[in-house]
Amino acid sequence: MIPKVVVSFAIKNIVSVGVGLGPDLIGISATNHGPGPVILNTISLIEDSYLKRIFRKQKHAVIMHDYLNPHSGKLPAKLEVGETLNLFLDFNAECFLRHPFSNLGISDSFGRTNWADDKNMKSARKRWNEGFLAAK
């Protein structure tokens, strides 16, 4: 059987003792629910709708995550059953939320893209709109 990977993302902070609240980040989590190990490769985005599927007008993108962030995991990453990978991206006016992508996922070694729940994108985009679109 092919392992199931559950992906989610949200706007998060990293709190350090003595430093306090850090800047807002986009936190992406991927958990391997088994039954075997899996290798996660890339963060993917898709701009999708029912009509775009019919007319084959879907748009795809790949996010190169921040390899310099010491708090972020690195891709590719091998996950055993029950392990979680946490990736962090900058949450700013120039992040991927300014584009009309409808979902985010992580591709794996079995050729699948494991998509986050649509509610994750709606919630993150709402937060981006409140913080950056209102400032314009």
JSON list of N, CA, C and O in Angstrom, two decimals, residues 4 25 29 40 67 136:
[
{"chain": "A", "resi": 4, "resn": "LYS", "atom": "N", "xyz": [-0.14, 7.29, 3.24]},
{"chain": "A", "resi": 4, "resn": "LYS", "atom": "CA", "xyz": [-0.98, 8.49, 3.20]},
{"chain": "A", "resi": 4, "resn": "LYS", "atom": "C", "xyz": [-0.26, 9.61, 3.94]},
{"chain": "A", "resi": 4, "resn": "LYS", "atom": "O", "xyz": [0.20, 9.43, 5.06]},
{"chain": "A", "resi": 25, "resn": "LEU", "atom": "N", "xyz": [4.79, 33.63, 10.08]},
{"chain": "A", "resi": 25, "resn": "LEU", "atom": "CA", "xyz": [5.33, 32.74, 9.06]},
{"chain": "A", "resi": 25, "resn": "LEU", "atom": "C", "xyz": [4.20, 31.87, 8.53]},
{"chain": "A", "resi": 25, "resn": "LEU", "atom": "O", "xyz": [3.19, 31.67, 9.20]},
{"chain": "A", "resi": 29, "resn": "SER", "atom": "N", "xyz": [2.79, 21.76, 7.44]},
{"chain": "A", "resi": 29, "resn": "SER", "atom": "CA", "xyz": [3.06, 20.50, 8.14]},
{"chain": "A", "resi": 29, "resn": "SER", "atom": "C", "xyz": [2.64, 19.33, 7.27]},
{"chain": "A", "resi": 29, "resn": "SER", "atom": "O", "xyz": [1.58, 19.37, 6.64]},
{"chain": "A", "resi": 40, "resn": "LEU", "atom": "N", "xyz": [9.23, 13.13, 0.77]},
{"chain": "A", "resi": 40, "resn": "LEU", "atom": "CA", "xyz": [8.55, 14.33, 0.31]},
{"chain": "A", "resi": 40, "resn": "LEU", "atom": "C", "xyz": [9.54, 15.17, -0.49]},
{"chain": "A", "resi": 40, "resn": "LEU", "atom": "O", "xyz": [10.68, 15.35, -0.07]},
{"chain": "A", "resi": 67, "resn": "TYR", "atom": "N", "xyz": [15.84, 27.60, 2.48]},
{"chain": "A", "resi": 67, "resn": "TYR", "atom": "CA", "xyz": [16.83, 26.67, 3.03]},
{"chain": "A", "resi": 67, "resn": "TYR", "atom": "C", "xyz": [17.66, 27.30, 4.13]},
{"chain": "A", "resi": 67, "resn": "TYR", "atom": "O", "xyz": [18.36, 26.61, 4.85]},
{"chain": "A", "resi": 136, "resn": "LYS", "atom": "N", "xyz": [-2.91, 48.79, 1.38]},
{"chain": "A", "resi": 136, "resn": "LYS", "atom": "CA", "xyz": [-2.68, 49.50, 0.11]},
{"chain": "A", "resi": 136, "resn": "LYS", "atom": "C", "xyz": [-3.57, 50.70, -0.04]},
{"chain": "A", "resi": 136, "resn": "LYS", "atom": "O", "xyz": [-4.59, 50.88, 0.43]}
]
